[in-house]
PDB file of C-alpha atoms in Angstrom:
ATOM      1  CA  UNK A 722     260.031 -64.518  16.486  1.00 38.00           C
ATOM      2  CA  UNK A 723     257.792 -63.361  13.602  1.00 46.00           C
ATOM      3  CA  UNK A 724     259.541 -65.189  10.937  1.00 48.00           C
ATOM      4  CA  UNK A 725     259.778 -62.189   8.881  1.00 62.00           C
ATOM      5  CA  UNK A 726     263.212 -61.574   7.316  1.00 69.00           C
ATOM      6  CA  UNK A 727     265.279 -58.406   7.615  1.00 71.00           C
ATOM      7  CA  UNK A 728     265.723 -56.254   4.419  1.00 73.00           C
ATOM      8  CA  UNK A 729     268.714 -57.181   2.289  1.00 78.00           C
ATOM      9  CA  UNK A 730     271.967 -55.294   3.051  1.00 77.00           C
ATOM     10  CA  UNK A 731     272.026 -51.971   1.399  1.00 78.00           C
ATOM     11  CA  UNK A 732     268.290 -51.827   0.957  1.00 79.00           C
ATOM     12  CA  UNK A 733     266.952 -48.228   0.983  1.00 81.00           C
ATOM     13  CA  UNK A 734     263.256 -47.526   2.121  1.00 85.00           C
ATOM     14  CA  UNK A 735     261.461 -45.577  -0.639  1.00 91.00           C
ATOM     15  CA  UNK A 736     260.998 -41.865   0.167  1.00 93.00           C
ATOM     16  CA  UNK A 737     257.716 -40.347   0.722  1.00 94.00           C
ATOM     17  CA  UNK A 738     258.012 -38.570  -2.518  1.00 95.00           C
ATOM     18  CA  UNK A 739     258.695 -41.868  -4.215  1.00 95.00           C
ATOM     19  CA  UNK A 740     255.696 -43.465  -2.719  1.00 95.00           C
ATOM     20  CA  UNK A 741     253.491 -40.458  -3.808  1.00 96.00           C
ATOM     21  CA  UNK A 742     254.765 -40.986  -7.449  1.00 96.00           C
ATOM     22  CA  UNK A 743     253.418 -44.616  -7.187  1.00 96.00           C
ATOM     23  CA  UNK A 744     249.936 -43.664  -6.377  1.00 97.00           C
ATOM     24  CA  UNK A 745     248.860 -42.872  -9.997  1.00 97.00           C
ATOM     25  CA  UNK A 746     250.183 -46.460 -11.121  1.00 97.00           C
ATOM     26  CA  UNK A 747     248.031 -47.963  -8.288  1.00 97.00           C
ATOM     27  CA  UNK A 748     244.827 -46.068  -9.492  1.00 98.00           C
ATOM     28  CA  UNK A 749     245.452 -47.023 -13.105  1.00 97.00           C
ATOM     29  CA  UNK A 750     245.988 -50.593 -12.203  1.00 97.00           C
ATOM     30  CA  UNK A 751     242.817 -50.423 -10.197  1.00 97.00           C
ATOM     31  CA  UNK A 752     241.003 -48.392 -12.968  1.00 98.00           C
ATOM     32  CA  UNK A 753     240.156 -45.500 -10.620  1.00 98.00           C
ATOM     33  CA  UNK A 754     240.032 -42.124 -12.076  1.00 97.00           C
ATOM     34  CA  UNK A 755     239.547 -40.079  -8.914  1.00 98.00           C
ATOM     35  CA  UNK A 756     239.826 -40.504  -5.275  1.00 98.00           C
ATOM     36  CA  UNK A 757     238.732 -39.077  -1.864  1.00 98.00           C
ATOM     37  CA  UNK A 758     241.831 -39.912  -0.050  1.00 98.00           C
ATOM     38  CA  UNK A 759     242.089 -40.771   3.675  1.00 98.00           C
ATOM     39  CA  UNK A 760     245.616 -40.884   5.097  1.00 97.00           C
ATOM     40  CA  UNK A 761     247.210 -40.763   8.648  1.00 96.00           C
ATOM     41  CA  UNK A 762     250.727 -39.427   9.390  1.00 94.00           C
ATOM     42  CA  UNK A 763     253.091 -40.569   6.436  1.00 94.00           C
ATOM     43  CA  UNK A 764     250.038 -41.584   4.493  1.00 96.00           C
ATOM     44  CA  UNK A 765     248.620 -38.218   4.925  1.00 97.00           C
ATOM     45  CA  UNK A 766     251.775 -36.665   3.596  1.00 97.00           C
ATOM     46  CA  UNK A 767     251.918 -39.040   0.490  1.00 97.00           C
ATOM     47  CA  UNK A 768     248.251 -38.215  -0.336  1.00 98.00           C
ATOM     48  CA  UNK A 769     248.847 -34.372  -0.083  1.00 98.00           C
ATOM     49  CA  UNK A 770     252.016 -34.566  -2.257  1.00 97.00           C
ATOM     50  CA  UNK A 771     249.809 -36.637  -4.700  1.00 98.00           C
ATOM     51  CA  UNK A 772     247.125 -34.062  -4.618  1.00 98.00           C
ATOM     52  CA  UNK A 773     249.733 -31.181  -5.376  1.00 97.00           C
ATOM     53  CA  UNK A 774     251.100 -33.229  -8.259  1.00 96.00           C
ATOM     54  CA  UNK A 775     247.809 -34.636  -9.673  1.00 97.00           C
ATOM     55  CA  UNK A 776     245.031 -32.109  -8.524  1.00 96.00           C
ATOM     56  CA  UNK A 777     242.514 -33.361 -11.074  1.00 97.00           C
ATOM     57  CA  UNK A 778     242.595 -36.770  -9.683  1.00 98.00           C
ATOM     58  CA  UNK A 779     241.804 -35.898  -6.070  1.00 98.00           C
ATOM     59  CA  UNK A 780     238.162 -34.898  -5.157  1.00 98.00           C
ATOM     60  CA  UNK A 781     238.866 -34.418  -1.494  1.00 98.00           C
ATOM     61  CA  UNK A 782     241.296 -35.332   1.298  1.00 98.00           C
ATOM     62  CA  UNK A 783     241.004 -36.579   4.966  1.00 98.00           C
ATOM     63  CA  UNK A 784     244.430 -35.994   6.453  1.00 98.00           C
ATOM     64  CA  UNK A 785     245.077 -37.152  10.085  1.00 97.00           C
ATOM     65  CA  UNK A 786     248.234 -36.068  11.911  1.00 96.00           C
ATOM     66  CA  UNK A 787     249.704 -34.333   8.866  1.00 96.00           C
ATOM     67  CA  UNK A 788     253.149 -32.681   9.541  1.00 94.00           C
ATOM     68  CA  UNK A 789     253.744 -30.706   6.122  1.00 94.00           C
ATOM     69  CA  UNK A 790     257.220 -29.528   7.216  1.00 92.00           C
ATOM     70  CA  UNK A 791     260.693 -31.161   6.670  1.00 89.00           C
ATOM     71  CA  UNK A 792     262.301 -31.811  10.196  1.00 81.00           C
ATOM     72  CA  UNK A 793     264.496 -28.847  11.178  1.00 67.00           C
ATOM     73  CA  UNK A 794     267.751 -29.103  13.031  1.00 58.00           C
ATOM     74  CA  UNK A 795     266.144 -28.888  16.338  1.00 57.00           C
ATOM     75  CA  UNK A 796     264.066 -32.088  15.301  1.00 60.00           C
ATOM     76  CA  UNK A 797     267.259 -33.659  14.232  1.00 55.00           C
ATOM     77  CA  UNK A 798     269.081 -32.790  17.497  1.00 56.00           C
ATOM     78  CA  UNK A 799     266.071 -33.945  19.569  1.00 54.00           C
ATOM     79  CA  UNK A 800     265.774 -37.496  17.727  1.00 56.00           C
ATOM     80  CA  UNK A 801     269.507 -37.865  18.226  1.00 58.00           C
ATOM     81  CA  UNK A 802     269.372 -37.225  21.923  1.00 55.00           C
ATOM     82  CA  UNK A 803     266.342 -39.411  22.319  1.00 53.00           C
ATOM     83  CA  UNK A 804     268.051 -42.140  20.332  1.00 53.00           C
ATOM     84  CA  UNK A 805     270.806 -42.311  23.035  1.00 46.00           C
ATOM     85  CA  UNK A 806     268.240 -43.522  25.656  1.00 48.00           C
ATOM     86  CA  UNK A 807     265.391 -44.932  23.587  1.00 63.00           C
ATOM     87  CA  UNK A 808     264.981 -47.697  21.076  1.00 83.00           C
ATOM     88  CA  UNK A 809     263.690 -46.843  17.544  1.00 85.00           C
ATOM     89  CA  UNK A 810     260.431 -48.672  18.256  1.00 89.00           C
ATOM     90  CA  UNK A 811     260.066 -46.315  21.498  1.00 89.00           C
ATOM     91  CA  UNK A 812     260.709 -43.440  19.386  1.00 88.00           C
ATOM     92  CA  UNK A 813     257.897 -44.446  16.865  1.00 91.00           C
ATOM     93  CA  UNK A 814     255.475 -44.988  19.692  1.00 92.00           C
ATOM     94  CA  UNK A 815     256.407 -41.494  21.170  1.00 90.00           C
ATOM     95  CA  UNK A 816     255.682 -40.081  17.609  1.00 91.00           C
ATOM     96  CA  UNK A 817     252.222 -41.816  17.335  1.00 92.00           C
ATOM     97  CA  UNK A 818     250.883 -41.397  20.751  1.00 93.00           C
ATOM     98  CA  UNK A 819     250.602 -38.833  23.541  1.00 89.00           C
ATOM     99  CA  UNK A 820     252.524 -38.873  26.654  1.00 88.00           C
ATOM    100  CA  UNK A 821     249.412 -39.830  28.578  1.00 89.00           C
ATOM    101  CA  UNK A 822     248.546 -42.600  26.398  1.00 92.00           C
ATOM    102  CA  UNK A 823     252.103 -44.171  26.578  1.00 91.00           C
ATOM    103  CA  UNK A 824     252.045 -43.791  30.552  1.00 91.00           C
ATOM    104  CA  UNK A 825     248.598 -45.589  30.620  1.00 90.00           C
ATOM    105  CA  UNK A 826     249.416 -48.101  27.906  1.00 89.00           C
ATOM    106  CA  UNK A 827     246.010 -48.771  26.684  1.00 90.00           C
ATOM    107  CA  UNK A 828     245.402 -51.622  24.201  1.00 91.00           C
ATOM    108  CA  UNK A 829     246.479 -49.859  21.060  1.00 91.00           C
ATOM    109  CA  UNK A 830     249.780 -48.882  22.541  1.00 91.00           C
ATOM    110  CA  UNK A 831     250.423 -52.422  23.770  1.00 93.00           C
ATOM    111  CA  UNK A 832     249.388 -53.964  20.430  1.00 92.00           C
ATOM    112  CA  UNK A 833     251.452 -51.711  18.439  1.00 92.00           C
ATOM    113  CA  UNK A 834     254.611 -52.111  20.739  1.00 92.00           C
ATOM    114  CA  UNK A 835     254.311 -55.904  20.165  1.00 91.00           C
ATOM    115  CA  UNK A 836     253.792 -55.628  16.470  1.00 90.00           C
ATOM    116  CA  UNK A 837     256.998 -53.210  16.051  1.00 90.00           C
ATOM    117  CA  UNK A 838     259.096 -55.737  18.045  1.00 87.00           C
ATOM    118  CA  UNK A 839     258.493 -58.209  15.161  1.00 80.00           C
ATOM    119  CA  UNK A 840     258.964 -55.756  12.406  1.00 83.00           C
ATOM    120  CA  UNK A 841     262.346 -56.033  10.649  1.00 80.00           C
ATOM    121  CA  UNK A 842     262.206 -52.498   9.011  1.00 82.00           C
ATOM    122  CA  UNK A 843     261.283 -50.154  11.716  1.00 85.00           C
ATOM    123  CA  UNK A 844     264.729 -48.388  11.648  1.00 83.00           C
ATOM    124  CA  UNK A 845     264.492 -47.950   7.811  1.00 85.00           C
ATOM    125  CA  UNK A 846     260.805 -46.583   7.989  1.00 85.00           C
ATOM    126  CA  UNK A 847     261.660 -44.236  10.803  1.00 88.00           C
ATOM    127  CA  UNK A 848     264.917 -42.850   9.018  1.00 86.00           C
ATOM    128  CA  UNK A 849     262.781 -42.377   5.782  1.00 89.00           C
ATOM    129  CA  UNK A 850     260.255 -40.509   7.391  1.00 91.00           C
ATOM    130  CA  UNK A 851     262.602 -38.248   9.316  1.00 89.00           C
ATOM    131  CA  UNK A 852     264.404 -37.403   6.038  1.00 90.00           C
ATOM    132  CA  UNK A 853     261.154 -36.101   4.404  1.00 92.00           C
ATOM    133  CA  UNK A 854     261.225 -32.754   2.466  1.00 92.00           C
ATOM    134  CA  UNK A 855     258.768 -29.886   2.861  1.00 94.00           C
ATOM    135  CA  UNK A 856     255.391 -30.032   1.269  1.00 95.00           C
ATOM    136  CA  UNK A 857     255.568 -26.408   0.480  1.00 94.00           C
ATOM    137  CA  UNK A 858     252.053 -25.855   1.161  1.00 95.00           C
ATOM    138  CA  UNK A 859     250.554 -22.337   0.349  1.00 93.00           C
ATOM    139  CA  UNK A 860     247.066 -20.951   0.588  1.00 93.00           C
ATOM    140  CA  UNK A 861     246.941 -20.100  -3.109  1.00 89.00           C
ATOM    141  CA  UNK A 862     249.284 -20.888  -6.123  1.00 89.00           C
ATOM    142  CA  UNK A 863     251.133 -23.971  -7.069  1.00 87.00           C
ATOM    143  CA  UNK A 864     251.440 -25.115  -3.410  1.00 91.00           C
ATOM    144  CA  UNK A 865     247.770 -24.861  -2.662  1.00 94.00           C
ATOM    145  CA  UNK A 866     245.709 -27.971  -2.174  1.00 96.00           C
ATOM    146  CA  UNK A 867     242.735 -27.430  -4.640  1.00 95.00           C
ATOM    147  CA  UNK A 868     240.292 -29.905  -3.297  1.00 97.00           C
ATOM    148  CA  UNK A 869     238.148 -30.005  -0.043  1.00 98.00           C
ATOM    149  CA  UNK A 870     240.363 -30.933   2.990  1.00 98.00           C
ATOM    150  CA  UNK A 871     239.263 -32.354   6.364  1.00 98.00           C
ATOM    151  CA  UNK A 872     242.255 -31.738   8.698  1.00 98.00           C
ATOM    152  CA  UNK A 873     242.043 -33.887  11.741  1.00 97.00           C
ATOM    153  CA  UNK A 874     244.139 -34.087  14.939  1.00 97.00           C
ATOM    154  CA  UNK A 875     243.377 -35.443  18.501  1.00 94.00           C
ATOM    155  CA  UNK A 876     243.559 -33.021  21.389  1.00 90.00           C
ATOM    156  CA  UNK A 877     246.771 -33.626  23.121  1.00 87.00           C
ATOM    157  CA  UNK A 878     248.364 -35.352  20.150  1.00 91.00           C
ATOM    158  CA  UNK A 879     252.059 -35.026  19.386  1.00 92.00           C
ATOM    159  CA  UNK A 880     250.912 -33.549  16.031  1.00 93.00           C
ATOM    160  CA  UNK A 881     248.834 -30.897  17.425  1.00 94.00           C
ATOM    161  CA  UNK A 882     250.899 -27.963  16.914  1.00 93.00           C
ATOM    162  CA  UNK A 883     252.036 -29.171  13.361  1.00 94.00           C
ATOM    163  CA  UNK A 884     248.341 -29.573  12.409  1.00 95.00           C
ATOM    164  CA  UNK A 885     247.391 -26.104  13.667  1.00 95.00           C
ATOM    165  CA  UNK A 886     250.415 -24.699  11.670  1.00 94.00           C
ATOM    166  CA  UNK A 887     249.309 -26.832   8.636  1.00 96.00           C
ATOM    167  CA  UNK A 888     245.650 -25.447   8.837  1.00 96.00           C
ATOM    168  CA  UNK A 889     247.018 -21.984   8.664  1.00 95.00           C
ATOM    169  CA  UNK A 890     248.594 -22.824   5.335  1.00 94.00           C
ATOM    170  CA  UNK A 891     245.529 -24.229   3.738  1.00 96.00           C
ATOM    171  CA  UNK A 892     242.856 -22.407   1.942  1.00 95.00           C
ATOM    172  CA  UNK A 893     240.134 -21.609   4.620  1.00 94.00           C
ATOM    173  CA  UNK A 894     237.224 -21.878   2.107  1.00 95.00           C
ATOM    174  CA  UNK A 895     238.278 -25.364   1.235  1.00 95.00           C
ATOM    175  CA  UNK A 896     239.520 -26.606   4.671  1.00 97.00           C
ATOM    176  CA  UNK A 897     237.624 -27.911   7.705  1.00 97.00           C
ATOM    177  CA  UNK A 898     239.886 -28.381  10.796  1.00 97.00           C
ATOM    178  CA  UNK A 899     238.688 -30.943  13.273  1.00 96.00           C
ATOM    179  CA  UNK A 900     240.525 -31.106  16.726  1.00 95.00           C
ATOM    180  CA  UNK A 901     238.985 -34.292  18.349  1.00 93.00           C
ATOM    181  CA  UNK A 902     238.491 -34.105  22.161  1.00 90.00           C
ATOM    182  CA  UNK A 903     239.987 -37.223  23.917  1.00 86.00           C
ATOM    183  CA  UNK A 904     241.211 -38.293  20.473  1.00 89.00           C
ATOM    184  CA  UNK A 905     244.856 -38.735  21.675  1.00 90.00           C
ATOM    185  CA  UNK A 906     247.566 -39.524  19.230  1.00 93.00           C
ATOM    186  CA  UNK A 907     245.427 -41.693  16.883  1.00 94.00           C
ATOM    187  CA  UNK A 908     241.958 -40.359  16.739  1.00 93.00           C
ATOM    188  CA  UNK A 909     240.833 -42.835  14.118  1.00 94.00           C
ATOM    189  CA  UNK A 910     241.523 -45.455  16.687  1.00 92.00           C
ATOM    190  CA  UNK A 911     240.142 -43.944  19.819  1.00 91.00           C
ATOM    191  CA  UNK A 912     237.340 -41.983  18.285  1.00 92.00           C
ATOM    192  CA  UNK A 913     236.228 -43.955  15.070  1.00 94.00           C
ATOM    193  CA  UNK A 914     232.501 -43.166  15.459  1.00 95.00           C
ATOM    194  CA  UNK A 915     232.950 -39.544  15.745  1.00 95.00           C
ATOM    195  CA  UNK A 916     235.567 -39.598  12.931  1.00 95.00           C
ATOM    196  CA  UNK A 917     233.262 -41.658  10.775  1.00 96.00           C
ATOM    197  CA  UNK A 918     230.479 -39.104  11.289  1.00 96.00           C
ATOM    198  CA  UNK A 919     232.758 -36.099  10.418  1.00 96.00           C
ATOM    199  CA  UNK A 920     233.704 -37.987   7.365  1.00 96.00           C
ATOM    200  CA  UNK A 921     230.071 -38.357   6.504  1.00 96.00           C
ATOM    201  CA  UNK A 922     229.388 -34.642   6.832  1.00 96.00           C
ATOM    202  CA  UNK A 923     232.548 -33.988   4.698  1.00 97.00           C
ATOM    203  CA  UNK A 924     231.621 -35.926   1.687  1.00 96.00           C
ATOM    204  CA  UNK A 925     227.897 -34.746   1.927  1.00 95.00           C
ATOM    205  CA  UNK A 926     229.394 -31.184   1.761  1.00 94.00           C
ATOM    206  CA  UNK A 927     231.210 -32.108  -1.498  1.00 94.00           C
ATOM    207  CA  UNK A 928     227.813 -33.022  -2.861  1.00 92.00           C
ATOM    208  CA  UNK A 929     227.614 -36.729  -2.133  1.00 89.00           C
ATOM    209  CA  UNK A 930     224.275 -37.982  -0.590  1.00 78.00           C
ATOM    210  CA  UNK A 931     223.869 -40.731   1.848  1.00 65.00           C
TER     211      UNK A 931
END
């Protein structure tokens, strides 16, 4: 047992929109004026939302496994059917890793499975993520990300199709799309050196030197 207590009855996990609204408060507390944001999955969604709301505070974004769309009814039906035969933790693992990774069960998969077993709020977190709204991304206009963006996804990732679709909605003059070979579902874990190198070139392209 982890010793971590479950959330109180009636507790509602904050939505991704609510978490995005907290980012300015965190930056103010830290006395940070602008950021180059790096986010994965839900974190990428939150940072993209923040950049849409506060474009002057975001110099650039590195977004890994971003799915900008609200889940459709087919996603809802698939989750319901899968929920009949799989636990919430297994659904989360299937969301994070490719089927090949789940079959091989490398250390990152095993470690996360163990951590999820001791986490008391996975059901609330999963429900919150699947109730997200649509970012409403556009190549221009109010729904456009106005900063340089490095969009990253692993080859064979569960998020590959969503990332490709997301790339089509971003300004091509501001966006670099990196599909990492052998990156799997979590390229920041499986290919950290390659992602670090890509990040270095990304910030250099923004005008920052080594």
